[in-house]
Coordinates of C-alpha atoms in Angstrom, one line a residue:
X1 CA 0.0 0.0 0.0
X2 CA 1.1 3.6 -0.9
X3 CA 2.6 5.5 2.3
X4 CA 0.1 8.4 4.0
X5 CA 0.6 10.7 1.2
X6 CA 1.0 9.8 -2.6
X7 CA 1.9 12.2 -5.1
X8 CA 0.9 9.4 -7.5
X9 CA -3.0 8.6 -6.0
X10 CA -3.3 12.7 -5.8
X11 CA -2.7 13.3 -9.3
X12 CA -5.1 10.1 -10.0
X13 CA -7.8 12.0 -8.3
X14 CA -6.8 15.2 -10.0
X15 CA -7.0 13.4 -13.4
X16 CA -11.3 11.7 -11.9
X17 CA -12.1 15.9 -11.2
X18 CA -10.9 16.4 -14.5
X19 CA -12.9 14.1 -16.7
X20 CA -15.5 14.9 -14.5
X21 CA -15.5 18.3 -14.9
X22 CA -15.5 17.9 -19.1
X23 CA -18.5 15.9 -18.9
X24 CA -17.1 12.2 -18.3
X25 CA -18.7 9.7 -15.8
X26 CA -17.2 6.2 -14.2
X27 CA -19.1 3.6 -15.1
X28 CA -18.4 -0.6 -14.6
X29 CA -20.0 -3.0 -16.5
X30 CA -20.0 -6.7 -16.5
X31 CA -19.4 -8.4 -19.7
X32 CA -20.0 -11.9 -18.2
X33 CA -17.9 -15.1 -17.7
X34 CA -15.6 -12.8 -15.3
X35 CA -15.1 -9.9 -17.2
X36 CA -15.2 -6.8 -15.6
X37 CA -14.7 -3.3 -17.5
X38 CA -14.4 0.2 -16.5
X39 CA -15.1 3.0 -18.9
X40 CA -15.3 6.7 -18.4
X41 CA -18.5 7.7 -20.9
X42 CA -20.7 10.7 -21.4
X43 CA -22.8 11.6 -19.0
X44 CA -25.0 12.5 -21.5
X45 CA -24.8 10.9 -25.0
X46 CA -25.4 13.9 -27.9
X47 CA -26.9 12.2 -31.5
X48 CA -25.6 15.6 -33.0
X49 CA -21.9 14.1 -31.9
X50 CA -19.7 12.1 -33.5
X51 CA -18.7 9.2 -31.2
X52 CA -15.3 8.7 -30.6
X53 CA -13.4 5.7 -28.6
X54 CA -9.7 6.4 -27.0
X55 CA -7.7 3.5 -26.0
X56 CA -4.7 3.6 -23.6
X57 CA -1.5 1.5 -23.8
X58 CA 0.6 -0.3 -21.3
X59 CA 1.2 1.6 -18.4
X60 CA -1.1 3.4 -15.7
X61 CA -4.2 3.8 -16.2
X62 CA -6.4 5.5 -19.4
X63 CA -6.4 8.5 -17.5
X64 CA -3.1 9.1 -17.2
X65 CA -2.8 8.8 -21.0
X66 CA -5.5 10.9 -22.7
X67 CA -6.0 13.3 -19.8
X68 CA -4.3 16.0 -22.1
X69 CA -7.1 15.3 -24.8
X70 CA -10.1 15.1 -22.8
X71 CA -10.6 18.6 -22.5
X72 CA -10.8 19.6 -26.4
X73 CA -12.2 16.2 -27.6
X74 CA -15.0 16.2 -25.4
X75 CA -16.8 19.5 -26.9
X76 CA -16.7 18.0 -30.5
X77 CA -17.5 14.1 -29.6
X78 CA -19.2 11.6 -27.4
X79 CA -16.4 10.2 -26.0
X80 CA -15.6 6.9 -24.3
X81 CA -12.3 5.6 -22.8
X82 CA -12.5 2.6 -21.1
X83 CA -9.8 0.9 -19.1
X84 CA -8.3 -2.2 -21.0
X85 CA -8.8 -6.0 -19.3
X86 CA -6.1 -5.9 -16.6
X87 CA -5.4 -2.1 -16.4
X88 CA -7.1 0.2 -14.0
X89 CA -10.8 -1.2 -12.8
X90 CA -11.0 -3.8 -15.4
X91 CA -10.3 -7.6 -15.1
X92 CA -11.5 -10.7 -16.1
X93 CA -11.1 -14.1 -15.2
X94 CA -10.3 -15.6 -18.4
X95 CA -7.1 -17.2 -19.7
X96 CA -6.9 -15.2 -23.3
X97 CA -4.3 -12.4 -23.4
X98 CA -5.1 -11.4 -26.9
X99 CA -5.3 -8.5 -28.1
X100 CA -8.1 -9.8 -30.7
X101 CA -9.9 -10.8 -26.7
X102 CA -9.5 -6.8 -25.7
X103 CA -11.2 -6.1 -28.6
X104 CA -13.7 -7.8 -28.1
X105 CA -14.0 -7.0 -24.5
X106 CA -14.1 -3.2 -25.8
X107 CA -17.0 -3.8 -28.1
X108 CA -18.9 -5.7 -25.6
X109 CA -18.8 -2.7 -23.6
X110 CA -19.9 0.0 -25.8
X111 CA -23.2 -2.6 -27.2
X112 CA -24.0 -2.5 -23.6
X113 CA -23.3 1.2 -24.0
X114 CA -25.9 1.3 -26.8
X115 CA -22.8 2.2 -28.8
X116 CA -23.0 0.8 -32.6
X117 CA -20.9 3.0 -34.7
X118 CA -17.5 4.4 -33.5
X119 CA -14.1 5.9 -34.7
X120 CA -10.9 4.8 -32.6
X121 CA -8.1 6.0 -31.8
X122 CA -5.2 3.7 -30.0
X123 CA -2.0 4.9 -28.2
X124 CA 1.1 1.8 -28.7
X125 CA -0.7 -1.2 -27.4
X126 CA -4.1 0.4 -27.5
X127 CA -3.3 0.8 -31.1
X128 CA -2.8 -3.0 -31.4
X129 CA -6.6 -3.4 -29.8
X130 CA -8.2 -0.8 -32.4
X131 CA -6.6 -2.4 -35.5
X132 CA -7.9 -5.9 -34.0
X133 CA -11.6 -4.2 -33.5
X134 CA -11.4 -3.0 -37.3
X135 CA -10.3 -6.4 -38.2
X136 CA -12.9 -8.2 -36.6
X137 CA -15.7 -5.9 -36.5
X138 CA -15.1 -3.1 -39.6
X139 CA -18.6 -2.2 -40.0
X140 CA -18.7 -0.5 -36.8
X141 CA -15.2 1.6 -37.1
X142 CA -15.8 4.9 -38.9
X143 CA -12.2 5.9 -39.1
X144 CA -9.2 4.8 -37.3
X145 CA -6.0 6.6 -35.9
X146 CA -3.1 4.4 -34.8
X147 CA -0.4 6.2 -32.8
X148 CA 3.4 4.7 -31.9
X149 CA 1.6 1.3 -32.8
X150 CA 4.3 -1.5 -33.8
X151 CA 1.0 -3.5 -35.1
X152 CA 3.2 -4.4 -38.0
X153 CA 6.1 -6.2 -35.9
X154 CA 7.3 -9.6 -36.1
X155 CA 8.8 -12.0 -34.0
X156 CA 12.1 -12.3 -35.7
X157 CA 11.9 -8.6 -35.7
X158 CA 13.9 -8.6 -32.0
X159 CA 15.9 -11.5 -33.2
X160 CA 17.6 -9.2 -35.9
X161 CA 18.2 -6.1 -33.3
X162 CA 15.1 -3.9 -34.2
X163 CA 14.2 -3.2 -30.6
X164 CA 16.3 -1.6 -27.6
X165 CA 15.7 -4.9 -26.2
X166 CA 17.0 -8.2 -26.3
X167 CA 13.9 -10.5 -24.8
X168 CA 10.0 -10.3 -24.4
X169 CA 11.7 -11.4 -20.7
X170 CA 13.3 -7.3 -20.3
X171 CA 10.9 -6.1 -22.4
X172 CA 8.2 -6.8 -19.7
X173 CA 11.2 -6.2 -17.0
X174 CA 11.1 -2.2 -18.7
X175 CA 7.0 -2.3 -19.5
X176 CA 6.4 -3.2 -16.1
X177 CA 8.6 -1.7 -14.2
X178 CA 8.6 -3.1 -10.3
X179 CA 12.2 -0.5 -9.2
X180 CA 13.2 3.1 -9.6
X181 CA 15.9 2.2 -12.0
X182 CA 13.6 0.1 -14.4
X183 CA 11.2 3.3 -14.3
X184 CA 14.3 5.7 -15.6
X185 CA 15.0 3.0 -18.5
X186 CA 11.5 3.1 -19.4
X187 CA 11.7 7.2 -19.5
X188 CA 14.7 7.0 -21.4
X189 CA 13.0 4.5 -24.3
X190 CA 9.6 6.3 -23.9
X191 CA 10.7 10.3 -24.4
X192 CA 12.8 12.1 -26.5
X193 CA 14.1 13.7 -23.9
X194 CA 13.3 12.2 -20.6
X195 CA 13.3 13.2 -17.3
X196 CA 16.2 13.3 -15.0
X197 CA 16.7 13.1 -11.9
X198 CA 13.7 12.1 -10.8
X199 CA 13.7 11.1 -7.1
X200 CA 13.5 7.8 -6.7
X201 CA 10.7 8.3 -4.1
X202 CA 8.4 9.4 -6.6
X203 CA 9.2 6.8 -8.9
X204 CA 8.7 4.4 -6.0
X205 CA 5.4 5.9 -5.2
X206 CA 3.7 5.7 -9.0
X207 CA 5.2 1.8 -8.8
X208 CA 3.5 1.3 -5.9
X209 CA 0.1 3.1 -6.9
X210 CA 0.4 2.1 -11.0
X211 CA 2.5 -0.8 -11.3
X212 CA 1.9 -3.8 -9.1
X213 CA -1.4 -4.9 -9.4
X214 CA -2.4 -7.9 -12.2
X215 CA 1.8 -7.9 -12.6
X216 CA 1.4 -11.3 -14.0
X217 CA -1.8 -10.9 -16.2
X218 CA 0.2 -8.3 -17.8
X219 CA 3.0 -9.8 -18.2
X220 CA 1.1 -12.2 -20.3
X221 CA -0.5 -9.5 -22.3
X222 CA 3.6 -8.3 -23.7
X223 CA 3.7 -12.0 -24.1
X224 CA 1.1 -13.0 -26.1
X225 CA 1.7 -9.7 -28.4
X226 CA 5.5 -11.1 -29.4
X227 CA 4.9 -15.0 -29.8
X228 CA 4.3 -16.1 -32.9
X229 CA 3.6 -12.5 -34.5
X230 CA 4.1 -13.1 -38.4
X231 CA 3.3 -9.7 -40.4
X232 CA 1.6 -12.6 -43.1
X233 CA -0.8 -13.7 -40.7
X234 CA -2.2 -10.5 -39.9
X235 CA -5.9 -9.2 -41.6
X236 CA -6.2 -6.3 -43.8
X237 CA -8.5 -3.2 -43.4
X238 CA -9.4 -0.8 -45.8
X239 CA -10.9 1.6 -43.0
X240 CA -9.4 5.6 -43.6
X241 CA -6.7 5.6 -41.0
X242 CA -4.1 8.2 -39.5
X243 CA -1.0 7.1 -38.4
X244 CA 1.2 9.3 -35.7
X245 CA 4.5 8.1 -35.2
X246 CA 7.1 10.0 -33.0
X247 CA 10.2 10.6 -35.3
X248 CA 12.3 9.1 -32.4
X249 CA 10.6 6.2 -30.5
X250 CA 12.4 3.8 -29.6
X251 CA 10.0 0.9 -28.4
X252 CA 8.6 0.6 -31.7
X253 CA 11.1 2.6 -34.1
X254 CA 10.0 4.1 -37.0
X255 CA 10.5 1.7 -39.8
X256 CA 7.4 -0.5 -38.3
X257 CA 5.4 3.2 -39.3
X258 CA 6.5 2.4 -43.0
X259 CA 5.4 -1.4 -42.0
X260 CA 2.1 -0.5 -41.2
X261 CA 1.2 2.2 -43.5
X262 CA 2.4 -0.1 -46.2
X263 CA 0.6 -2.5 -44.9
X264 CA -3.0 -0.8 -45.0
X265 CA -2.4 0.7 -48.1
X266 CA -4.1 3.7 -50.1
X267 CA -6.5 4.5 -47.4
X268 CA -4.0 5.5 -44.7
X269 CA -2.0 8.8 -44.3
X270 CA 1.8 9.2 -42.0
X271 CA 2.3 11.9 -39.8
X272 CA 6.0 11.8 -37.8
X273 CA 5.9 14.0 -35.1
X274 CA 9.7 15.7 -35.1
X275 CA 11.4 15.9 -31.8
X276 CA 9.3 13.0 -30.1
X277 CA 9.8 9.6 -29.1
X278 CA 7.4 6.7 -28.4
X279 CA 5.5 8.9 -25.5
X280 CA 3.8 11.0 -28.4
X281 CA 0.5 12.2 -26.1
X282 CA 3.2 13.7 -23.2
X283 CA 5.4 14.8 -25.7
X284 CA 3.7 16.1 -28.2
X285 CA -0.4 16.7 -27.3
X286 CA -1.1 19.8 -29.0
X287 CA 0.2 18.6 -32.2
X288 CA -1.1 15.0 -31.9
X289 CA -4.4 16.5 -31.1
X290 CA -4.2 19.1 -34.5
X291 CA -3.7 16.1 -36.6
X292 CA -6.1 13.7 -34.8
X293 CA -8.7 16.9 -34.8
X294 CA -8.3 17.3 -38.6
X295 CA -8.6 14.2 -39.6
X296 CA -11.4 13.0 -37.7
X297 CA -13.9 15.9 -38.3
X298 CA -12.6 17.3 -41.8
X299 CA -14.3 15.0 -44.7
X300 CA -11.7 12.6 -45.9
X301 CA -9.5 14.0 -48.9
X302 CA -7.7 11.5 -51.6
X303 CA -5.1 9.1 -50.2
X304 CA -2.2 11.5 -48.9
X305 CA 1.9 10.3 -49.1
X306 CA 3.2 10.5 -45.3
X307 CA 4.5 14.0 -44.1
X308 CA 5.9 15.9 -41.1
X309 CA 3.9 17.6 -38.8
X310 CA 5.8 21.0 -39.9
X311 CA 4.9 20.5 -43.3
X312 CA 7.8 18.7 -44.8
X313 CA 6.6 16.3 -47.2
X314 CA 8.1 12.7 -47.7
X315 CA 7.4 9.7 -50.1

């Protein structure tokens, strides 16, 4: 248990005022066969709003990840942000650590939402969970945005020195951190230009508060991600799609961008933020949000070639 004050649970409550405040209620909803889902949601759904779905990644909780976006996003759409299976009030009791089961898990929660007709937009591993929604249930997606998502990585990919890793074993060491020093090697993967010198009290603290709970169910989630992945075996949508990549991430470098944007085809678009790494939402918010906002209210021009986010066009 956290000590008698923790700068972590404080900002967690700062971040439930804040939702709050833009609109946003908690709401838990049981899916059945012992799966549990938390998902912040209107408090009242508009039908002259667009409805829009924000997925978290591996980490704290979705909070902590969109809180930056919450505030602009929630005056143009309905917007729902639930907490994945194993991160923040969600769990289940099932053995599946798929991110083809999260998706479903997702969709089953907005049908009991009365939700039919979505666009998505998933941060790294949430990005992995939206492309597996428009895989499985296309129909429903409107438009997708994938951002800092290695969807498009293989297994032989950390065989052949892609990653800053050696093993799924100190990938989930990193992921997950459980010491202050793990914590500083995930800031310096996660940011451009991370933090230093960061107490290690604080870092101690968000473990404590962020980090320990479902540890192995997790750990299973990084796992099941890595075995087996084949870039053959994995379905193709057609669904209009924006890609954000940060033009120096290192947990899923840039050439798995090319990978996926390739991989989708005519109907996608590349945006690399410039002076970012993987962390693009903390990094990079205001310009994330211009391209997210642009391309999921504007109508949809032709097929774009990727750019930069200052303009600089590349094939």
């Amino acid at each position: 248990m956290p000590g008698c004050f923790s700068l972590t649970a404080l900002r967690d409550r700062c971040f439930r005022y804040s939702f709050s405040s833009h609109g946003l209620k908690s709401t838990t909803t049981d899916l059945g066969e012992g799966t549990i889902m938390h998902c912040w949601v209107p408090k009242s759904h508009s039908q002259s709003k667009p409805t829009l779905l924000l997925i978290h990644g591996i980490g704290a909780n979705a909070m902590w990840q969109w809180h930056e976006f919450v505030a602009p996003l929630a005056a143009r759409f309905n917007l729902y942000i639930p907490d994945l299976i194993f991160f923040g009030d969600s769990f289940s009791t099932r053995p599946d650590r798929s991110e083809t089961f999260q998706a479903q898990c997702v969709v089953g929660l907005l049908e009991a939402h009365g939700v039919k007709k979505m666009s998505v937009a998933g941060i790294s591993y949430g990005g992995f969970v939206a492309y597996s929604m428009a895989a499985q249930f296309g129909e429903r997606i409107e438009r997708l945005v994938l951002c800092c998502a290695g969807v498009c990585t293989e297994e032989k990919d950390m065989e052949k020195g892609m990653f800053q890793v050696r093993s799924v074993e100190e990938a989930v060491s990193i992921l997950l951190p459980q010491r202050p020093q793990q914590v500083r090697q995930l800031l310096k993967i996660s940011f451009h230009k991370p933090a230093k010198n960061v107490p290690s009290c604080f870092l101690n603290d968000f473990i404590e508060v962020m980090c320990t709970e479902h540890l192995q169910e997790r750990k299973g989630l990084i796992q099941a991600l890595h075995k087996d992945r084949k870039l053959s075996d994995l379905p193709k949508i057609s669904h209009p799609t924006l890609i954000i990549w940060g033009e120096h991430d290192l947990v899923f470098p840039l050439e798995l961008a090319h990978r996926l944007k390739r991989q989708i085809g005519e109907s996608s678009q590349l945006v690399i933020l410039k002076n970012a790494g993987h962390a693009i939402n903390v990094e990079k918010p205001k310009e994330m949000y211009k391209h997210m906002k642009t391309f999921l209210i504007d109508p949809l021009p032709p097929p774009k070639q990727e750019s930069h986010s200052n303009g600089r066009k590349v094939d």
